mmCIF file of C-alpha atoms in Angstrom:
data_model
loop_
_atom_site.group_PDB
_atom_site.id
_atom_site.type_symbol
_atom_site.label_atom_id
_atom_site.label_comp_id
_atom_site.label_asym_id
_atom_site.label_seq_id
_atom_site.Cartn_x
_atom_site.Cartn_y
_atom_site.Cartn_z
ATOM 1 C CA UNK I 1 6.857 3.700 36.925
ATOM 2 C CA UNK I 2 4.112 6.095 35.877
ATOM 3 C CA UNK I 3 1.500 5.351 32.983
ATOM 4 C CA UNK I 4 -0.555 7.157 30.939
ATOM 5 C CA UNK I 5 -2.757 6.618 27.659
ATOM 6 C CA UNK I 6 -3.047 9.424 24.611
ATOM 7 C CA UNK I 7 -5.316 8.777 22.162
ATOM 8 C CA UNK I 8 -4.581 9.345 18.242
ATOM 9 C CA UNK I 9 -6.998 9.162 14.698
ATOM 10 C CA UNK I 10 -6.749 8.973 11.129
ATOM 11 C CA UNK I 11 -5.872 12.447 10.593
ATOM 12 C CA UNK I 12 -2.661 12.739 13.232
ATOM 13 C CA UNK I 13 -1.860 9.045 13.175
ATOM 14 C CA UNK I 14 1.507 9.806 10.856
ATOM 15 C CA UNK I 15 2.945 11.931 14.491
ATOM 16 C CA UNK I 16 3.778 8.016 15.201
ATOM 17 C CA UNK I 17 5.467 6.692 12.098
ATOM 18 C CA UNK I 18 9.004 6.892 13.723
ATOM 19 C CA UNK I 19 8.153 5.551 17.327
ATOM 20 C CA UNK I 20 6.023 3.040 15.293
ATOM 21 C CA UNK I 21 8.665 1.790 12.757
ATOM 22 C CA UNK I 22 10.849 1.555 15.475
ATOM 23 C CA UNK I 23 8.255 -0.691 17.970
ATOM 24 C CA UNK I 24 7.533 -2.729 14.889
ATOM 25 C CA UNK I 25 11.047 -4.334 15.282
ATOM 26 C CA UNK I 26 9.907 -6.102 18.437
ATOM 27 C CA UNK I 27 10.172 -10.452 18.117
ATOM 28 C CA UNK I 28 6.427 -10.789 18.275
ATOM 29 C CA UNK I 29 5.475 -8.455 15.233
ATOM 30 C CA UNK I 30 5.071 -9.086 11.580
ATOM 31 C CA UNK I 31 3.895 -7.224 8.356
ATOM 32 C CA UNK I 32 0.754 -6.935 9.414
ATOM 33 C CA UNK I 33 1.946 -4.786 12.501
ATOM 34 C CA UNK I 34 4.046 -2.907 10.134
ATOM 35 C CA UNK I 35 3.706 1.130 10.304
ATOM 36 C CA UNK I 36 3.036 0.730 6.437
ATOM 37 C CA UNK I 37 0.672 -1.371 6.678
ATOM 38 C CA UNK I 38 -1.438 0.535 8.869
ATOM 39 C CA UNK I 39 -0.913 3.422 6.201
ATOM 40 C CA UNK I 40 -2.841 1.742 3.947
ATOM 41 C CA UNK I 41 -5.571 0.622 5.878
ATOM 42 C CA UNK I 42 -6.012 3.814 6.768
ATOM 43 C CA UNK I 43 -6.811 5.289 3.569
ATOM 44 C CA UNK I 44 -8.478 1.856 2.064
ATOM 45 C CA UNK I 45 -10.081 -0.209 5.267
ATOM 46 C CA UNK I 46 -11.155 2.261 8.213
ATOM 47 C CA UNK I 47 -15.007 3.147 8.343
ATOM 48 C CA UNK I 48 -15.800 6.688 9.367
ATOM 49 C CA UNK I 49 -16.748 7.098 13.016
ATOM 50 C CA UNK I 50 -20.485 6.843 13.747
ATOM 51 C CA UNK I 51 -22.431 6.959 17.388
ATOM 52 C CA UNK I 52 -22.221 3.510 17.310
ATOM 53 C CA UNK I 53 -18.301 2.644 16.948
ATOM 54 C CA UNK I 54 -14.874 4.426 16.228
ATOM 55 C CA UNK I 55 -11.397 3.976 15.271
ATOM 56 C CA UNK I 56 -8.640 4.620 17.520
ATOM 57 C CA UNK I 57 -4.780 4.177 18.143
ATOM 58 C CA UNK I 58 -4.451 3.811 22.099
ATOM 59 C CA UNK I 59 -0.685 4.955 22.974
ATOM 60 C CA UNK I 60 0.509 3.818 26.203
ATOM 61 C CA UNK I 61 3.624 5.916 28.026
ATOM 62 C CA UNK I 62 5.616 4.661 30.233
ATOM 63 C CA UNK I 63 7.905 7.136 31.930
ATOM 64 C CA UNK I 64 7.079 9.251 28.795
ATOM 65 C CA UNK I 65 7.978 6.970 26.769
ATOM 66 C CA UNK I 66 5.501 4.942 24.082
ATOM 67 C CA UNK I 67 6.098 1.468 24.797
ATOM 68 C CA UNK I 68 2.560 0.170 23.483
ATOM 69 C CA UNK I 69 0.271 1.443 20.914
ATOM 70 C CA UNK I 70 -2.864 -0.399 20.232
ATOM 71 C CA UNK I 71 -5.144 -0.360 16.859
ATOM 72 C CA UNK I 72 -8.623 -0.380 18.043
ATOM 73 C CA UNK I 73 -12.182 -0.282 16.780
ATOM 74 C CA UNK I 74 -14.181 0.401 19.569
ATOM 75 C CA UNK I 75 -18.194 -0.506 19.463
ATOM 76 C CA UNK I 76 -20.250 1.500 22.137
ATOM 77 C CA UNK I 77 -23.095 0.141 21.417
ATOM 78 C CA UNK I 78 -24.492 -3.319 20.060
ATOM 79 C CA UNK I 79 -26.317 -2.829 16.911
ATOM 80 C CA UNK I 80 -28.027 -4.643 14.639
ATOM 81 C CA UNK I 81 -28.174 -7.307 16.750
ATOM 82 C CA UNK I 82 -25.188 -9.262 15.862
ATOM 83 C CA UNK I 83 -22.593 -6.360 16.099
ATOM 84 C CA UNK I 84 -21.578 -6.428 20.024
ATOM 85 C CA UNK I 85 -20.539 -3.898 22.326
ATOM 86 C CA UNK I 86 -17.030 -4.279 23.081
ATOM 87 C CA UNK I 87 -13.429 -3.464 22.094
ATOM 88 C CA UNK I 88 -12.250 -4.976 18.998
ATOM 89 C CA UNK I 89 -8.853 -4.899 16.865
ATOM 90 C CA UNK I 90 -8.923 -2.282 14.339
ATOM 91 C CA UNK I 91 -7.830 -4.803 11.149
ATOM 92 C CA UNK I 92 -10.283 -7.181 11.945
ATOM 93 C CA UNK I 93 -12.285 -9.246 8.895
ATOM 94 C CA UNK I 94 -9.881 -7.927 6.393
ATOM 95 C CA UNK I 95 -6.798 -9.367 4.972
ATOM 96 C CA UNK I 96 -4.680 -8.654 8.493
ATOM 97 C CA UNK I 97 -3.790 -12.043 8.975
ATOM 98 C CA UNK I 98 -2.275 -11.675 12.128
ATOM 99 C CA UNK I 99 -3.578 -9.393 14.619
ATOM 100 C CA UNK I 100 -1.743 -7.972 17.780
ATOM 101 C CA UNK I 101 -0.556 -4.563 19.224
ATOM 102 C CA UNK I 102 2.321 -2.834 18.645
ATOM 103 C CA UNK I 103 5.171 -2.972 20.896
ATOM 104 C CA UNK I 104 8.919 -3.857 20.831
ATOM 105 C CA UNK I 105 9.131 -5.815 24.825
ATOM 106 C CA UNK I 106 5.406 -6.760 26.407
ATOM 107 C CA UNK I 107 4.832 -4.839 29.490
ATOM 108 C CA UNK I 108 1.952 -6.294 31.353
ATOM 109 C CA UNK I 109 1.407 -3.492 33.195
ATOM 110 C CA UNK I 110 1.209 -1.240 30.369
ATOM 111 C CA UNK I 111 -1.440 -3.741 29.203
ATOM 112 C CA UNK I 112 -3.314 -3.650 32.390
ATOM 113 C CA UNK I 113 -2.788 0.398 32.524
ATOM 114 C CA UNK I 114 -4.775 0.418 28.910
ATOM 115 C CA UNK I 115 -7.792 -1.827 29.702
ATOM 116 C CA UNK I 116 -8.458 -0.684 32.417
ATOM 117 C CA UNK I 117 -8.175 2.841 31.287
ATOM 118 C CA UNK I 118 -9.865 1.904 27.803
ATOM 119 C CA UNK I 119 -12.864 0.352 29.939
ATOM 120 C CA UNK I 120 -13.223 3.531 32.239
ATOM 121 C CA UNK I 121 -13.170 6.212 29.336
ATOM 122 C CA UNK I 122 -15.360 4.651 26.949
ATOM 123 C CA UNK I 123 -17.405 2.523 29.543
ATOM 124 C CA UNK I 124 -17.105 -0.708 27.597
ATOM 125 C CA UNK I 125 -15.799 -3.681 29.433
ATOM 126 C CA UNK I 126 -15.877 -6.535 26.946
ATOM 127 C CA UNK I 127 -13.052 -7.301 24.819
ATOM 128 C CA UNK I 128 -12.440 -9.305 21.543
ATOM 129 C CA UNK I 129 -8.534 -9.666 19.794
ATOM 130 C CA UNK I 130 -8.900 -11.921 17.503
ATOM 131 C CA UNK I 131 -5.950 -13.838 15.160
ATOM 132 C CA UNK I 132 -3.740 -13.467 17.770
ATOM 133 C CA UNK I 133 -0.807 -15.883 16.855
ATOM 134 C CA UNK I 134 -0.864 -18.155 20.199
ATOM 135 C CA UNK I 135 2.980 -17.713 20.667
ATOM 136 C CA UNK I 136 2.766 -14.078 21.528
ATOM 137 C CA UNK I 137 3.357 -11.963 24.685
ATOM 138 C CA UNK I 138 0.164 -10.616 24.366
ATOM 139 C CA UNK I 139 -1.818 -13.681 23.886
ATOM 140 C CA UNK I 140 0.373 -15.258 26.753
ATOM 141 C CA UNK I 141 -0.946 -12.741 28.946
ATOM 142 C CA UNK I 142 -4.378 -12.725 28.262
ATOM 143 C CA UNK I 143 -3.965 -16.863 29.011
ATOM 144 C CA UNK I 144 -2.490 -16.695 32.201
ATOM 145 C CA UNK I 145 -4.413 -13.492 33.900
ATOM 146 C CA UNK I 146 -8.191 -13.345 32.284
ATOM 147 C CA UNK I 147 -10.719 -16.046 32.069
ATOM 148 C CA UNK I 148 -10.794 -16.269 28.332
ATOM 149 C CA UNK I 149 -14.251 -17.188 26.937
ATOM 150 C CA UNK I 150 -13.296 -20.511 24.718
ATOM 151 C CA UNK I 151 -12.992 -20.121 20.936
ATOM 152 C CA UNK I 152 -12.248 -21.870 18.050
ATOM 153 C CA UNK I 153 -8.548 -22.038 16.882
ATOM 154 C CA UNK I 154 -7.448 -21.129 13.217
ATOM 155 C CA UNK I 155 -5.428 -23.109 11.408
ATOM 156 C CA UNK I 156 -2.624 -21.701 9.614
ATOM 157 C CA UNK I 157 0.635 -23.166 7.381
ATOM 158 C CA UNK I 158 4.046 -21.968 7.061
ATOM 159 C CA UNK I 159 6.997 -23.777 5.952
ATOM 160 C CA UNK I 160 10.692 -22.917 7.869
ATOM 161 C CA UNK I 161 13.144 -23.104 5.165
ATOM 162 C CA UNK I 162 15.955 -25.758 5.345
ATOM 163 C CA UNK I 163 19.133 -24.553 4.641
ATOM 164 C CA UNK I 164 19.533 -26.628 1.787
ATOM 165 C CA UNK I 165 17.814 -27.281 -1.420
ATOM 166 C CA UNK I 166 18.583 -30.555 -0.589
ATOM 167 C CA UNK I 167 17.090 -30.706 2.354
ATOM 168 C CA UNK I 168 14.370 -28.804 1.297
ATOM 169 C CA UNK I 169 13.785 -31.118 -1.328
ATOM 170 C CA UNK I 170 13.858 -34.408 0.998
ATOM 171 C CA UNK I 171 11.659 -32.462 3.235
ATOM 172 C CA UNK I 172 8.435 -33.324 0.581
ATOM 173 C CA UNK I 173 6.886 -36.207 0.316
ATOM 174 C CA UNK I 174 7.141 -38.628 -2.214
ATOM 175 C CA UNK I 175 3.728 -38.008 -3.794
ATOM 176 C CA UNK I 176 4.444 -34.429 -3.756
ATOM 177 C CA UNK I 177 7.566 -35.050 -5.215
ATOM 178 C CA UNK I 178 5.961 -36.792 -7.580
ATOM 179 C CA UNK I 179 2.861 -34.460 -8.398
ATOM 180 C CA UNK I 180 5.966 -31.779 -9.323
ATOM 181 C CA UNK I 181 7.487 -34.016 -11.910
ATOM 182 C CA UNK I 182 4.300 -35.178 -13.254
ATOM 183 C CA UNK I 183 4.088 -30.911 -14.111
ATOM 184 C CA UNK I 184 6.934 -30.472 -15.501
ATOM 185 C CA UNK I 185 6.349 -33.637 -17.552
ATOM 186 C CA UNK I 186 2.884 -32.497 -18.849
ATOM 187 C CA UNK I 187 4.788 -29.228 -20.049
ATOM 188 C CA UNK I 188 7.070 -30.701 -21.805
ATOM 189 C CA UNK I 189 5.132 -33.218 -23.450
ATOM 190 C CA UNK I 190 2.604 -30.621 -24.659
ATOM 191 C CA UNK I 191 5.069 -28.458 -26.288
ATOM 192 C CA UNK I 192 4.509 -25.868 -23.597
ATOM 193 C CA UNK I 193 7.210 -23.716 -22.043
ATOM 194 C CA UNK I 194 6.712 -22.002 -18.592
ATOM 195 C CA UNK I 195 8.547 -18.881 -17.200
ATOM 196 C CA UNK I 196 8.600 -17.533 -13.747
ATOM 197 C CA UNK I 197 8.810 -13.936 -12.286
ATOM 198 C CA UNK I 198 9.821 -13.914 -8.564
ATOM 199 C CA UNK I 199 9.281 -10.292 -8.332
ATOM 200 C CA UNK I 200 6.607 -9.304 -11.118
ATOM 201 C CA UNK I 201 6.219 -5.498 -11.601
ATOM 202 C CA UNK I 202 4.436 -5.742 -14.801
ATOM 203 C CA UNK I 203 1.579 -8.003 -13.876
ATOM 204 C CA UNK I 204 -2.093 -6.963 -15.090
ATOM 205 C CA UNK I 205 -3.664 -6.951 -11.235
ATOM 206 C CA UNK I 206 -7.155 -6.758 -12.878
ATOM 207 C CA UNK I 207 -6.493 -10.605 -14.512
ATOM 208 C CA UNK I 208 -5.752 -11.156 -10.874
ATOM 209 C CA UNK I 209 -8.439 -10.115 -9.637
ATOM 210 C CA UNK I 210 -10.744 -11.656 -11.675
ATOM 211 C CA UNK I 211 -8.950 -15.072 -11.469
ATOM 212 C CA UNK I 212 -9.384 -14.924 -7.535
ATOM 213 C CA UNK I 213 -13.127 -14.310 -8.198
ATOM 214 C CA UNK I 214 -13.340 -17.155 -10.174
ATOM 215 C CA UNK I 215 -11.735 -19.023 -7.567
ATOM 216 C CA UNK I 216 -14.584 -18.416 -4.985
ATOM 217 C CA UNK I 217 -17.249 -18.930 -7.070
ATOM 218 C CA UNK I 218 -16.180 -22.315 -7.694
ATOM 219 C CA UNK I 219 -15.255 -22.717 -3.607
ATOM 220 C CA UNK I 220 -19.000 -21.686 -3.279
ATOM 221 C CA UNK I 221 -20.425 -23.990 -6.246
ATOM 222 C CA UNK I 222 -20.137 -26.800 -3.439
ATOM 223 C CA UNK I 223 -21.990 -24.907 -0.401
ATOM 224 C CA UNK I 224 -25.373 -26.369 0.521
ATOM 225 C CA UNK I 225 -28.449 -23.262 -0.253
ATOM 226 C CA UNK I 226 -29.394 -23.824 3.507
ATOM 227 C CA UNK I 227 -25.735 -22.778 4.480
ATOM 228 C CA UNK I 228 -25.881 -19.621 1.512
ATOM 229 C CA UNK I 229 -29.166 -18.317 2.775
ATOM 230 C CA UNK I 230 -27.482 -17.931 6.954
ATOM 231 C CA UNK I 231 -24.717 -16.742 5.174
ATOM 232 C CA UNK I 232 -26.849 -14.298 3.036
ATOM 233 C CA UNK I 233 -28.835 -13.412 6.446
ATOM 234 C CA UNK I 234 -25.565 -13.223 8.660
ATOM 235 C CA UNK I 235 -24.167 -10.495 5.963
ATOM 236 C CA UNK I 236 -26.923 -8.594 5.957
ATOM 237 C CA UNK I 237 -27.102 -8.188 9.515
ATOM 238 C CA UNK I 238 -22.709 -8.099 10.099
ATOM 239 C CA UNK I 239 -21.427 -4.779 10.413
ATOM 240 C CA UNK I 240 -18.263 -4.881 7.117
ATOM 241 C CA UNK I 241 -15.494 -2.957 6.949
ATOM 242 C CA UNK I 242 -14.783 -0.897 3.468
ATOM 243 C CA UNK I 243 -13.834 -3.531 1.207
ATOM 244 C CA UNK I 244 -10.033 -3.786 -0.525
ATOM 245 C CA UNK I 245 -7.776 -5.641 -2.001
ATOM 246 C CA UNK I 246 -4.170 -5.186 -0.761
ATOM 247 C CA UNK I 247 -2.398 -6.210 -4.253
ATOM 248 C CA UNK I 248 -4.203 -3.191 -6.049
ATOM 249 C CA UNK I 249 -4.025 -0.997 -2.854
ATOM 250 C CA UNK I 250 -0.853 -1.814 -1.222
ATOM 251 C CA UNK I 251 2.844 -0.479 -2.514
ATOM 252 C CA UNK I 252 4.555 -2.673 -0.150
ATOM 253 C CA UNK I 253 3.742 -6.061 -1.836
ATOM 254 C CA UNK I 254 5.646 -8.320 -4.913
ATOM 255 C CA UNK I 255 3.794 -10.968 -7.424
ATOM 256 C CA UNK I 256 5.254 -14.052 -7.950
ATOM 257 C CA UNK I 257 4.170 -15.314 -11.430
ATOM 258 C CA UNK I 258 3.720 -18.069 -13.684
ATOM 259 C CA UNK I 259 3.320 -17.604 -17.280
ATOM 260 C CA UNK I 260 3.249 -20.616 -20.325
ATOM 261 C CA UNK I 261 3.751 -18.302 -23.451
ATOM 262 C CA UNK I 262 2.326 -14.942 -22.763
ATOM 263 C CA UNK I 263 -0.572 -16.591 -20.560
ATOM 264 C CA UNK I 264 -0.308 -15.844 -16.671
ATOM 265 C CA UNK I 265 -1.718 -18.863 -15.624
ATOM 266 C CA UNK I 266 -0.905 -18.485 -11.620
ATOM 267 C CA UNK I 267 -0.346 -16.020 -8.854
ATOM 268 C CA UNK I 268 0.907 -15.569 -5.402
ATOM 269 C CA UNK I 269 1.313 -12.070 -3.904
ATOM 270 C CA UNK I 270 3.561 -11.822 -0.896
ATOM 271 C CA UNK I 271 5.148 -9.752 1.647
ATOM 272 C CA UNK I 272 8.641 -9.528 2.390
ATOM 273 C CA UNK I 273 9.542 -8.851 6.386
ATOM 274 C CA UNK I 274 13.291 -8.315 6.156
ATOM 275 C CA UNK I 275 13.715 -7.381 10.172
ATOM 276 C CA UNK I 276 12.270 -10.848 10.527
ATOM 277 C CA UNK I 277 13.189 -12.838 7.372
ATOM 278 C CA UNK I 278 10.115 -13.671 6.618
ATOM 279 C CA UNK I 279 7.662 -14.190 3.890
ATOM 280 C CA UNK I 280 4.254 -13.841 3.890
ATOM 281 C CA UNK I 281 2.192 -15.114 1.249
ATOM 282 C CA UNK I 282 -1.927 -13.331 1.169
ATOM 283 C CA UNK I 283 -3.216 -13.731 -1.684
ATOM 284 C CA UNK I 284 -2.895 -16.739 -4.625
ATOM 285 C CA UNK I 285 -4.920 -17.393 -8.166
ATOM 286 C CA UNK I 286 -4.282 -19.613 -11.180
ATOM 287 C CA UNK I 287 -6.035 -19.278 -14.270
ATOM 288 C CA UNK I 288 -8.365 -22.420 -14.069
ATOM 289 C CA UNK I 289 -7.703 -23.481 -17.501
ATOM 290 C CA UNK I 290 -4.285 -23.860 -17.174
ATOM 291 C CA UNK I 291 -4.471 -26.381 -13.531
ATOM 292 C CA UNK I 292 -3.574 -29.305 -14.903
ATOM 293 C CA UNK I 293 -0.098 -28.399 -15.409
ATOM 294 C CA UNK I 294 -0.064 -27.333 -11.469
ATOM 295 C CA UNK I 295 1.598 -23.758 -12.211
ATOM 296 C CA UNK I 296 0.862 -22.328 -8.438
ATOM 297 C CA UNK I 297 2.665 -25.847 -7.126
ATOM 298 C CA UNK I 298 5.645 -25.290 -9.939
ATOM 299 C CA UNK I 299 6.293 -21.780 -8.844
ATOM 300 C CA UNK I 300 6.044 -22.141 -5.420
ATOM 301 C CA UNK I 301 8.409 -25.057 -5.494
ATOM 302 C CA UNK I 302 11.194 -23.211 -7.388
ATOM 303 C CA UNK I 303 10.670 -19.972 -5.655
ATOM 304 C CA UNK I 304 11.388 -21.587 -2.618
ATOM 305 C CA UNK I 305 14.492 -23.262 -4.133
ATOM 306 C CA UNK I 306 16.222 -19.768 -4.906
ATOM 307 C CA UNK I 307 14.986 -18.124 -1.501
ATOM 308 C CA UNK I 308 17.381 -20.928 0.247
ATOM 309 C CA UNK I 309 20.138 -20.410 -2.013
ATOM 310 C CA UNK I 310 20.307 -16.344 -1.465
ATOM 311 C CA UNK I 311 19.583 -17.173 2.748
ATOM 312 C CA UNK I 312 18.020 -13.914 3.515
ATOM 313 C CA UNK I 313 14.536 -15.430 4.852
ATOM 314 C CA UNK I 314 14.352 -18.265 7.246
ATOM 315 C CA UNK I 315 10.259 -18.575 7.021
ATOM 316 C CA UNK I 316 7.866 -18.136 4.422
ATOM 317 C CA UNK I 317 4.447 -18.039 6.284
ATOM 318 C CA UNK I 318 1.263 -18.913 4.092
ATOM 319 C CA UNK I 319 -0.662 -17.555 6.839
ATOM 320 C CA UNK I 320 -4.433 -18.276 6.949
ATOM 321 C CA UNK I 321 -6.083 -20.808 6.187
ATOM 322 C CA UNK I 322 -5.485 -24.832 5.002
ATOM 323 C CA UNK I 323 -5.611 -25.133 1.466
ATOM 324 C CA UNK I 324 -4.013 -28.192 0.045
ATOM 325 C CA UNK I 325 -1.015 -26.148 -1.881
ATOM 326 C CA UNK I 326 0.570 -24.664 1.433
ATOM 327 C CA UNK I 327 1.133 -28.514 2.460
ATOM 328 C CA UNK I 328 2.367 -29.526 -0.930
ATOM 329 C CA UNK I 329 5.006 -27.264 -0.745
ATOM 330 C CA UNK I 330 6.204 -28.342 2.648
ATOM 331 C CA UNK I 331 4.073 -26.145 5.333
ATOM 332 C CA UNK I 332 3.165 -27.250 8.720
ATOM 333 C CA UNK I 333 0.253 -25.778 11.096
ATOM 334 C CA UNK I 334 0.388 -23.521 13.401
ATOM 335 C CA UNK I 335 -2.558 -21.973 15.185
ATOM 336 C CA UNK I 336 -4.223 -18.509 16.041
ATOM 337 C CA UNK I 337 -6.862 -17.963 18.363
ATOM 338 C CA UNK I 338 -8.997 -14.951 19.963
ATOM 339 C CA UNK I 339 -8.506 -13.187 23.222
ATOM 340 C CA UNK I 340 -12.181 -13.063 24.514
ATOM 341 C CA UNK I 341 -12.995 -11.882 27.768
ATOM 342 C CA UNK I 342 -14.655 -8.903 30.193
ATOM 343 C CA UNK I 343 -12.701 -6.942 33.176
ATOM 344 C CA UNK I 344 -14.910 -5.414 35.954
ATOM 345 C CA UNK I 345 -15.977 -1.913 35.961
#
């Protein structure tokens, strides 16, 4: 079989969309490797190339044929101190939860074909793909044929849906169970009366925004000033990608909501992965006032009770991170980790 690698940019990355959409298919991929998605962080997320990095989209051909392309941000050389030479996953530090490549069936030599060729065209032999969900292809290669520098894992939570509400509901635990009626019972005895949206079009983003702010600056009210000041120091120093939020960015996104009179009082925004009936839920507020009545927990609970019922999705992933809601609802970890290693010159 014959290889070879073509290179593509910002400005001609839409000649892929259909060998993309149809790549993005493949068992391994999710949202995050969607076409679409990469749309958007096009437009929102990718820096403009310097002499120190660039963005590319690596396409590997196999016969003529694309069978891998790979999102790349490629450092040439280390700056500022802390930003290291080395190949890097273009989606990195934003809201891409799950990093990989894009292909429909791993070919390892395809993969071998592009570091190799990566390494000898932009003379850069040190490679970093991070969030790499650990039950991959690609992250199953790296394991078995590099020496992978160790790294942390991530933690993250996602619940597989039961194909019952009744099961579903058994599947909590009793003081979860428990928390959910106390809600409900709080509501009621208060004279309040809540309403959920599945699919909110009319939301006011800003009040999301702003109630995700307020979220982290409580998160932070709790962080030693030692800890703040490396933080402040790292940040300074930490090369960032253009800031965005995908909820006021993003067109391929829905709002699940929680409202008690005309108050929204809780949000989750989620994507919807049809090919792979999944959810995935990025982003979550709730109105701080309104927590003792657990809206976020309410919501979630009987959004996941109709998502059973209609038995289009089989997962709804809450992706990174371990917050105390994702369990509460019935998630269980699983793990990503970071592909970390060098290949000779």
């Amino acid at each position: 079989m014959k290889y070879k690698t073509e290179y593509y940019n910002i400005e001609n990355f839409s000649k892929l969309e259909s060998v993309w959409k149809e790549l993005e298919k493949g068992e391994d991929m999710t949202s995050f490797q969607s076409y679409h998605w990469y749309q958007m962080l096009n437009e929102c997320y990718v820096p403009k190339d310097t002499p120190n990095y660039l963005s590319i989209y690596a396409v590997v051909k196999r016969d003529n044929e694309i069978v891998l392309i790979a999102p790349l941000w490629i450092v040439k050389k280390t700056f500022k101190i802390v930003n290291k030479k080395g190949i890097y996953f273009l989606g990195r530090e934003g809201w891409s939860d799950y990093l990989n490549f894009i292909y429909k069936d791993f070919d390892d030599d395809a993969m071998r074909f592009m570091l190799q060729e990566l390494s000898n065209r932009f003379k850069v032999y040190s490679f970093n793909f991070s969030e790499l969900k650990e039950n991959v292809q690609s992250y199953k290669f790296f394991n078995s044929n590099m020496s992978l520098k160790k790294s942390s894992q991530c933690i993250c939570v996602a619940l597989k849906l039961p194909t019952t509400t009744e099961a579903y509901n058994k599947l909590l635990s009793k003081n979860a169970r428990q928390n959910i009626r106390t809600a409900h019972n709080r509501l009621k005895k208060d004279g309040l009366e809540v309403r959920f949206v599945f699919d909110d079009k009319d939301v006011d983003r800003e009040i999301c925004r702003n109630m995700r702010e307020q979220r982290f600056i409580e998160k932070f009210k709790h962080v030693s000033r030692l800890r703040l000041m490396k933080h402040k120091i790292m940040y300074r120093l930490t090369f960032h990608f253009r800031p965005y939020l995908p909820f006021l960015c993003y067109d391929g996104g829905h709002f699940l909501t929680t409202y008690i009179g005309n108050e929204l009082c809780s949000f989750f925004y989620y994507l919807i992965d049809d090919i792979h009936r999944q959810i995935l839920v990025i982003a979550a507020g709730v109105n701080l006032e309104y927590s003792r009545y657990s809206p976020g927990i309410i919501s979630l609970n009987t959004f996941i009770n109709e998502i059973i019922k209609d038995q289009n999705i089989d997962v709804i992933d809450f992706t990174r991170g371990n917050e105390p809601y994702k369990y509460a609802v019935g998630g269980k970890d699983h793990f990503i980790g970071n592909a970390i290693f060098k290949i000779k010159s």
